PDB file of C-alpha atoms in Angstrom:
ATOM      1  CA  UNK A   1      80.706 126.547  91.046  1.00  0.00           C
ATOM      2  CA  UNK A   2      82.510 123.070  91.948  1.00  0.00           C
ATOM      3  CA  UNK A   3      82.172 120.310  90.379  1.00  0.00           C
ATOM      4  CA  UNK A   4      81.474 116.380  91.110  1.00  0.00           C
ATOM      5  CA  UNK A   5      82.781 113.676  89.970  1.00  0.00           C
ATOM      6  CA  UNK A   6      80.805 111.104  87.918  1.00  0.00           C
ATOM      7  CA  UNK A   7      79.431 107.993  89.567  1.00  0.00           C
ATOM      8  CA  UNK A   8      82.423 104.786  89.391  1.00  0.00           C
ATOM      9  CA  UNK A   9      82.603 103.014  86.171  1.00  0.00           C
ATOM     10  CA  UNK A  10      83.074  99.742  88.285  1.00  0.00           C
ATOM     11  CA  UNK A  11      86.115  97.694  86.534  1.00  0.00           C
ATOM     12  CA  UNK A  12      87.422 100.224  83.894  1.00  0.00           C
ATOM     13  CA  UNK A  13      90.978  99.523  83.292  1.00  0.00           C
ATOM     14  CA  UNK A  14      93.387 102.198  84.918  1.00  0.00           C
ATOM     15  CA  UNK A  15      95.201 104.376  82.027  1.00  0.00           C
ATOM     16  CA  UNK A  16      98.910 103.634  81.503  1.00  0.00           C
ATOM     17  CA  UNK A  17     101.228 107.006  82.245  1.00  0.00           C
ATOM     18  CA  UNK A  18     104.366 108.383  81.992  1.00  0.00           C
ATOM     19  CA  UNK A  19     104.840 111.812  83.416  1.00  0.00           C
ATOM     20  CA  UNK A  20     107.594 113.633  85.282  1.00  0.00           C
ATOM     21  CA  UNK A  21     107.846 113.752  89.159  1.00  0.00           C
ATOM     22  CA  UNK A  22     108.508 116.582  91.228  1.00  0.00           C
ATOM     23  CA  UNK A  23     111.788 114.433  92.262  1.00  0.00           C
ATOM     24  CA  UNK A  24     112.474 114.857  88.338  1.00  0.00           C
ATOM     25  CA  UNK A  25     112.137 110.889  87.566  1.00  0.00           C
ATOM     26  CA  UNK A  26     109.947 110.088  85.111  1.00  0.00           C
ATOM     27  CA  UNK A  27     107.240 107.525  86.780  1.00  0.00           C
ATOM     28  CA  UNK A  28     104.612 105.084  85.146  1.00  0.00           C
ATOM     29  CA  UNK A  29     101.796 103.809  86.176  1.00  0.00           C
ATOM     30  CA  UNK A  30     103.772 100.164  87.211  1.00  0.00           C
ATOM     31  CA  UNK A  31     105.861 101.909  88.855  1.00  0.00           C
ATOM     32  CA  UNK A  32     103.026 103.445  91.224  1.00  0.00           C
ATOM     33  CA  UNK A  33     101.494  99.832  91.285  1.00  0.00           C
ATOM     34  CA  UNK A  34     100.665  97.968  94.682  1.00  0.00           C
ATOM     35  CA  UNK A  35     100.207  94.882  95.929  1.00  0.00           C
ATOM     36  CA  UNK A  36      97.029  95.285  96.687  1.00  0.00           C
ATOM     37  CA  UNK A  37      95.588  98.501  95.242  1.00  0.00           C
ATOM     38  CA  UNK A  38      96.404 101.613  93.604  1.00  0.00           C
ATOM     39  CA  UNK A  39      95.170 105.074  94.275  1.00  0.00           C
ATOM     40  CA  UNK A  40      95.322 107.630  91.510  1.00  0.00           C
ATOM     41  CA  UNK A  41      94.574 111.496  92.341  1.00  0.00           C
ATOM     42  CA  UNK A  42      93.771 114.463  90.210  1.00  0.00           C
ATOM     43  CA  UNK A  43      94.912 117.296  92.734  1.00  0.00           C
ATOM     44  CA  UNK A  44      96.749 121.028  91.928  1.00  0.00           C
ATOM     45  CA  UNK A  45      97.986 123.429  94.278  1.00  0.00           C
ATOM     46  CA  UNK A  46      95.399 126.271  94.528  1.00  0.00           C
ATOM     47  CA  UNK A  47      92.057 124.263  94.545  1.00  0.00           C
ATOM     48  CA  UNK A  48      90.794 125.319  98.018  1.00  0.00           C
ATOM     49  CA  UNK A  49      89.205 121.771  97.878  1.00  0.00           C
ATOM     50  CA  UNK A  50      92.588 119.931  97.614  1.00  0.00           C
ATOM     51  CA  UNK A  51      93.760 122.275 100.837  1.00  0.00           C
ATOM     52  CA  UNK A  52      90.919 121.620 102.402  1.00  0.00           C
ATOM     53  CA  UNK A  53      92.055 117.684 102.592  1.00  0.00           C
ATOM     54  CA  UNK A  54      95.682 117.837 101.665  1.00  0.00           C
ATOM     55  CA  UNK A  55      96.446 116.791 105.088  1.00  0.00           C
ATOM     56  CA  UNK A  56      93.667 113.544 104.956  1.00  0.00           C
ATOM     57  CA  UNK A  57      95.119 112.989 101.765  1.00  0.00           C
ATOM     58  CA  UNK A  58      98.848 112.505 103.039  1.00  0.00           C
ATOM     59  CA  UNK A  59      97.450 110.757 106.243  1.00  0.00           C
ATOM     60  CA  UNK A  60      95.072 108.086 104.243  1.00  0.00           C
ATOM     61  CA  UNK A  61      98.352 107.700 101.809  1.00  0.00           C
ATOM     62  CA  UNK A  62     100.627 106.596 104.643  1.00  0.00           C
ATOM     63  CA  UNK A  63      98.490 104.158 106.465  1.00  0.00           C
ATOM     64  CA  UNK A  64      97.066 102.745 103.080  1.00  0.00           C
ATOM     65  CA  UNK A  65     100.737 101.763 102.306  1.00  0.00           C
ATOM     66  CA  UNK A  66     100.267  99.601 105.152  1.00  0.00           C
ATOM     67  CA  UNK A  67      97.292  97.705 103.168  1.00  0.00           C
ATOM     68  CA  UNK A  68     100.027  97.234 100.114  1.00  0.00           C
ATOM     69  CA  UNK A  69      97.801 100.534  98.460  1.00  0.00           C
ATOM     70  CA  UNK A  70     100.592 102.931  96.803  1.00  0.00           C
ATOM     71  CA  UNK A  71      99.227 106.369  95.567  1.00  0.00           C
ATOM     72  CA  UNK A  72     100.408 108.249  92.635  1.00  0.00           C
ATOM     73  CA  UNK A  73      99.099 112.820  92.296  1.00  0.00           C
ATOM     74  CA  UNK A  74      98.927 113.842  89.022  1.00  0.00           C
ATOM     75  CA  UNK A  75      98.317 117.541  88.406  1.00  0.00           C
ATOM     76  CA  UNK A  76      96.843 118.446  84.929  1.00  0.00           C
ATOM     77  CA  UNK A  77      95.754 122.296  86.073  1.00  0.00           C
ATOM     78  CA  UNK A  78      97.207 125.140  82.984  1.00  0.00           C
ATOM     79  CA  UNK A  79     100.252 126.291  84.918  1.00  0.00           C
ATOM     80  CA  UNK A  80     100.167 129.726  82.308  1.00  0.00           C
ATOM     81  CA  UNK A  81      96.973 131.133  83.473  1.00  0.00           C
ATOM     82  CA  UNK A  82      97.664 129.311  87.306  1.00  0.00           C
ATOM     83  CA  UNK A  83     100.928 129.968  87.634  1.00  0.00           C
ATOM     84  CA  UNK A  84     100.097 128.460  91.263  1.00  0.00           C
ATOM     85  CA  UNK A  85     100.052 125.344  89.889  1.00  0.00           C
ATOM     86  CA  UNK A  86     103.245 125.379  87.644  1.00  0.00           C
ATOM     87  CA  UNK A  87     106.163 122.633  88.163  1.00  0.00           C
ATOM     88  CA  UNK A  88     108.193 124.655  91.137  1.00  0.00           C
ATOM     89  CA  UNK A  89     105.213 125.250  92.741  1.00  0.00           C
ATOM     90  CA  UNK A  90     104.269 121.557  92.093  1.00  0.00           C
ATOM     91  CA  UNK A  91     107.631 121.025  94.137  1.00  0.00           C
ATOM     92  CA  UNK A  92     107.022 123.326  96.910  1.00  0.00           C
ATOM     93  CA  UNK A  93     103.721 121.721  97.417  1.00  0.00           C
ATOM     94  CA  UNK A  94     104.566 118.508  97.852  1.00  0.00           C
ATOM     95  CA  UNK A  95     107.899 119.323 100.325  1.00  0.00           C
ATOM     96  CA  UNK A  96     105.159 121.519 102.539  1.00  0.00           C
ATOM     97  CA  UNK A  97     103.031 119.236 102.756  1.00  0.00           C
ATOM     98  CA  UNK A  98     105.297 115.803 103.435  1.00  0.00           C
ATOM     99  CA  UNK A  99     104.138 114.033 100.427  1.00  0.00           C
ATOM    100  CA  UNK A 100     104.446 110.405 100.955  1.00  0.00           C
ATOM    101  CA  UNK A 101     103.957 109.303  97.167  1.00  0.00           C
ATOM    102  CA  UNK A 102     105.138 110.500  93.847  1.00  0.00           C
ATOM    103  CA  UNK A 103     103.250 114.106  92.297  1.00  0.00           C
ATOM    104  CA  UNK A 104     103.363 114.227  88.510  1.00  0.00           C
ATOM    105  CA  UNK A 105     103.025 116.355  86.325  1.00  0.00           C
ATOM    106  CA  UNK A 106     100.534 115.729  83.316  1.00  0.00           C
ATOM    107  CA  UNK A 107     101.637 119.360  80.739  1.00  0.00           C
ATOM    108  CA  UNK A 108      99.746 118.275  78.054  1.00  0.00           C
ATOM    109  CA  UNK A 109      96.539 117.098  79.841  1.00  0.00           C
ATOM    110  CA  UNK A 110      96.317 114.001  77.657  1.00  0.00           C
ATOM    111  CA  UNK A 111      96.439 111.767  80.938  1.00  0.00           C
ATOM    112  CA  UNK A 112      93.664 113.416  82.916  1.00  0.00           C
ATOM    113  CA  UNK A 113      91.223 113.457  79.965  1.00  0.00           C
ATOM    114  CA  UNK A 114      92.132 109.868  79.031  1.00  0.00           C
ATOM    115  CA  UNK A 115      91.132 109.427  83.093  1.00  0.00           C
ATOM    116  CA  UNK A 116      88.035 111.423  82.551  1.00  0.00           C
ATOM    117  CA  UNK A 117      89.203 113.773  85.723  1.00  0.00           C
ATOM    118  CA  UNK A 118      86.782 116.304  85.963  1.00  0.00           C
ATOM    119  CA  UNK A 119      87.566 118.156  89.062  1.00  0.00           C
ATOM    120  CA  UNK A 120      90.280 118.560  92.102  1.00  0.00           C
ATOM    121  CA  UNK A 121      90.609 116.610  94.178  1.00  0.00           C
ATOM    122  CA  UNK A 122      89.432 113.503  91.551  1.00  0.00           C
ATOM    123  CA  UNK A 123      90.094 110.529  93.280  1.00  0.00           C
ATOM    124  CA  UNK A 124      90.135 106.617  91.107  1.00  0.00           C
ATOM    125  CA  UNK A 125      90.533 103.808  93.407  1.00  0.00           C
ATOM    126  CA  UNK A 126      91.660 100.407  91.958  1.00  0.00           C
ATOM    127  CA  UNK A 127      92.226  97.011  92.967  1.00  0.00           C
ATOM    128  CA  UNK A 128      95.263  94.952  92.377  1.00  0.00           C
ATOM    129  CA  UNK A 129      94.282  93.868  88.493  1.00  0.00           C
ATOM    130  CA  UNK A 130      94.275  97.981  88.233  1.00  0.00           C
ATOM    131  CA  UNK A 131      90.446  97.786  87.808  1.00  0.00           C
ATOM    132  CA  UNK A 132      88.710 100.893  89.328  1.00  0.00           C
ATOM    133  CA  UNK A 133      86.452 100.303  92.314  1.00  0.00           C
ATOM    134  CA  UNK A 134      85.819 104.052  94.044  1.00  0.00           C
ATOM    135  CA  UNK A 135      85.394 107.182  92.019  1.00  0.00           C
ATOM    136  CA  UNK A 136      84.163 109.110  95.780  1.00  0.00           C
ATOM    137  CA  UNK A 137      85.256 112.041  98.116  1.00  0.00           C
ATOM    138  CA  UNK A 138      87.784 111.266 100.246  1.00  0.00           C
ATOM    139  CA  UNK A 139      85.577 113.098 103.579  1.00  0.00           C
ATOM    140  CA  UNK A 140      82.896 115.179 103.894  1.00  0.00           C
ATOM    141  CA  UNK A 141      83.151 118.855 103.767  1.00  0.00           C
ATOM    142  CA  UNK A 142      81.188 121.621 105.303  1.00  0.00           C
ATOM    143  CA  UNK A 143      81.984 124.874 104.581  1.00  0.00           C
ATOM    144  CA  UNK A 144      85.773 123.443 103.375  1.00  0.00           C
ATOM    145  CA  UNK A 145      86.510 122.217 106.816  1.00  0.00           C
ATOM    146  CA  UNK A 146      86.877 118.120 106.353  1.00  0.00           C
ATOM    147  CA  UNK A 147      84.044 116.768 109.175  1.00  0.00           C
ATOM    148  CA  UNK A 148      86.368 114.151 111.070  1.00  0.00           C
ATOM    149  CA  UNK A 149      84.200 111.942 112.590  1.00  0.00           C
ATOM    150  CA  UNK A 150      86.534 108.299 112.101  1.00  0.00           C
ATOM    151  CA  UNK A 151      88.049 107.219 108.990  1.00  0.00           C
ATOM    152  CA  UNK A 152      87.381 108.911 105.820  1.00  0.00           C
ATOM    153  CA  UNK A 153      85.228 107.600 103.065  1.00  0.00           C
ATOM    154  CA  UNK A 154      88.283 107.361 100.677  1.00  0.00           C
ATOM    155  CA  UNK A 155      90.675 105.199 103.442  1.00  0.00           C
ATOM    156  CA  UNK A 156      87.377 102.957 104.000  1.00  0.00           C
ATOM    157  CA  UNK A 157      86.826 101.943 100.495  1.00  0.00           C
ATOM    158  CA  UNK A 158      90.481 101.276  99.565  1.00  0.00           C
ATOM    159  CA  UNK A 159      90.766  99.255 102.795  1.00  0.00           C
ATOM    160  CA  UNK A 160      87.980  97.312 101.636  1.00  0.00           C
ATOM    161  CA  UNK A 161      88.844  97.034  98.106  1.00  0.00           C
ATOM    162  CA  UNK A 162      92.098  95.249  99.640  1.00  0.00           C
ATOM    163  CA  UNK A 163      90.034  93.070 101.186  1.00  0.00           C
ATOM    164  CA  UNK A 164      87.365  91.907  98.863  1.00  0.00           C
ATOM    165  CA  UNK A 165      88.802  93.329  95.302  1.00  0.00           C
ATOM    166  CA  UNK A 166      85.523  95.242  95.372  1.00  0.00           C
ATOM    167  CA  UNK A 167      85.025  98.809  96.201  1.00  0.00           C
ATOM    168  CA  UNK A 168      81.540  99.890  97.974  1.00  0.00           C
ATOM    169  CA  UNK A 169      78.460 100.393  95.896  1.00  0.00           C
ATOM    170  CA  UNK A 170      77.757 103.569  97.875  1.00  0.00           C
ATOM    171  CA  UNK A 171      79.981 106.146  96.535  1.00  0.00           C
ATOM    172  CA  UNK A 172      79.403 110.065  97.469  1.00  0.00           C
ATOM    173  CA  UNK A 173      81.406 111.986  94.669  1.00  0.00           C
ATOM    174  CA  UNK A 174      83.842 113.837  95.219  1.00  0.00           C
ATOM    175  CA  UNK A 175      83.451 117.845  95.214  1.00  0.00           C
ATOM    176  CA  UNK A 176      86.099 120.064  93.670  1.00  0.00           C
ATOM    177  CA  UNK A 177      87.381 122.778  91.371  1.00  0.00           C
ATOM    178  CA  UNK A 178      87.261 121.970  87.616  1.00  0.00           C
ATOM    179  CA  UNK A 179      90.045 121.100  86.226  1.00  0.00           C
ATOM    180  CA  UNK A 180      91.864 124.317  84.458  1.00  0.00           C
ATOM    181  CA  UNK A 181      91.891 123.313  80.855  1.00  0.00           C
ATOM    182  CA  UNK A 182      94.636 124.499  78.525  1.00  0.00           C
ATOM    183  CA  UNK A 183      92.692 126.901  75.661  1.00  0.00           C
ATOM    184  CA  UNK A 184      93.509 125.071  72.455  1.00  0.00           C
TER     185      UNK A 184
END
């Protein structure tokens, strides 16, 4: 059963980081920093939620850069009992797919529960004082087929957050696979 994300916590501070890259560098969260906005995503590589979008996800990446918005993937998923979403896979992934922005790797979880990420894709949406403004979908689905009818919800908000410093106050979650927990 998929999940949704909660409703935006308008101004929460984004959670420092410091997690390996599928380039093998470590990044933090200045280093993902932009001008303008920052976009941090909860995504692995077998959700058939985050390959339902993966392609809107690379596409709103690139021309958000254009906005001064830089994007950061983190992927928090158990890699033992989804060995689909291990670090070469993590790799693979992000080479397939073009990935315009840096894909971490969070092993021990602590950054996507200090995020609150619930499901894949999880999408947090801040302004440039790194206070979150959209907690939403990035498009709608039906069926797992992204409708494309103009831009998508996720490139609208961060475009306007750029703008105003405010995200909207309309915010359809986001719908995705929970996020594989480690068993503890």
């Amino acid at each position: 059963m998929p999940l949704k994300t909660p409703i935006c916590d308008f101004g929460q501070a984004a959670k420092s980081f410091e997690l390996k890259s599928t380039n093998n560098e470590i990044i933090k969260l200045n280093d993902v920093k932009g001008t303008n906005g920052t976009l941090v995503m909860f995504i692995c590589n077998h959700c058939p939620y985050v390959k339902a979008v993966i392609k809107d996800i690379v596409e709103d990446c690139k021309n958000l850069e254009k906005f001064g918005v830089k994007a950061v993937a983190i992927s928090a998923n158990d890699p033992i009992n989804y060995p689909e979403d291990n670090f070469e896979n993590m790799i693979e992934f992000s080479k397939k797919h073009r990935f315009n922005f840096p894909y971490l790797f969070d092993e021990t979880q602590n950054v996507a529960k200090s995020y609150d990420a619930v499901c894949t894709p999880d999408f947090f949406g801040y302004n440039d004082n790194l206070e979150l403004q959209y907690r939403g979908r990035i498009r709608e689905l039906d069926n797992l087929k992204p409708v494309r009818a103009g831009d998508s919800d996720l490139f609208t908000a961060m475009k306007q957050i750029t703008e105003t410093g405010k995200g909207p106050e309309m915010q359809i979650p986001s719908v995705g696979c929970g996020i594989k927990w480690l068993d503890n």
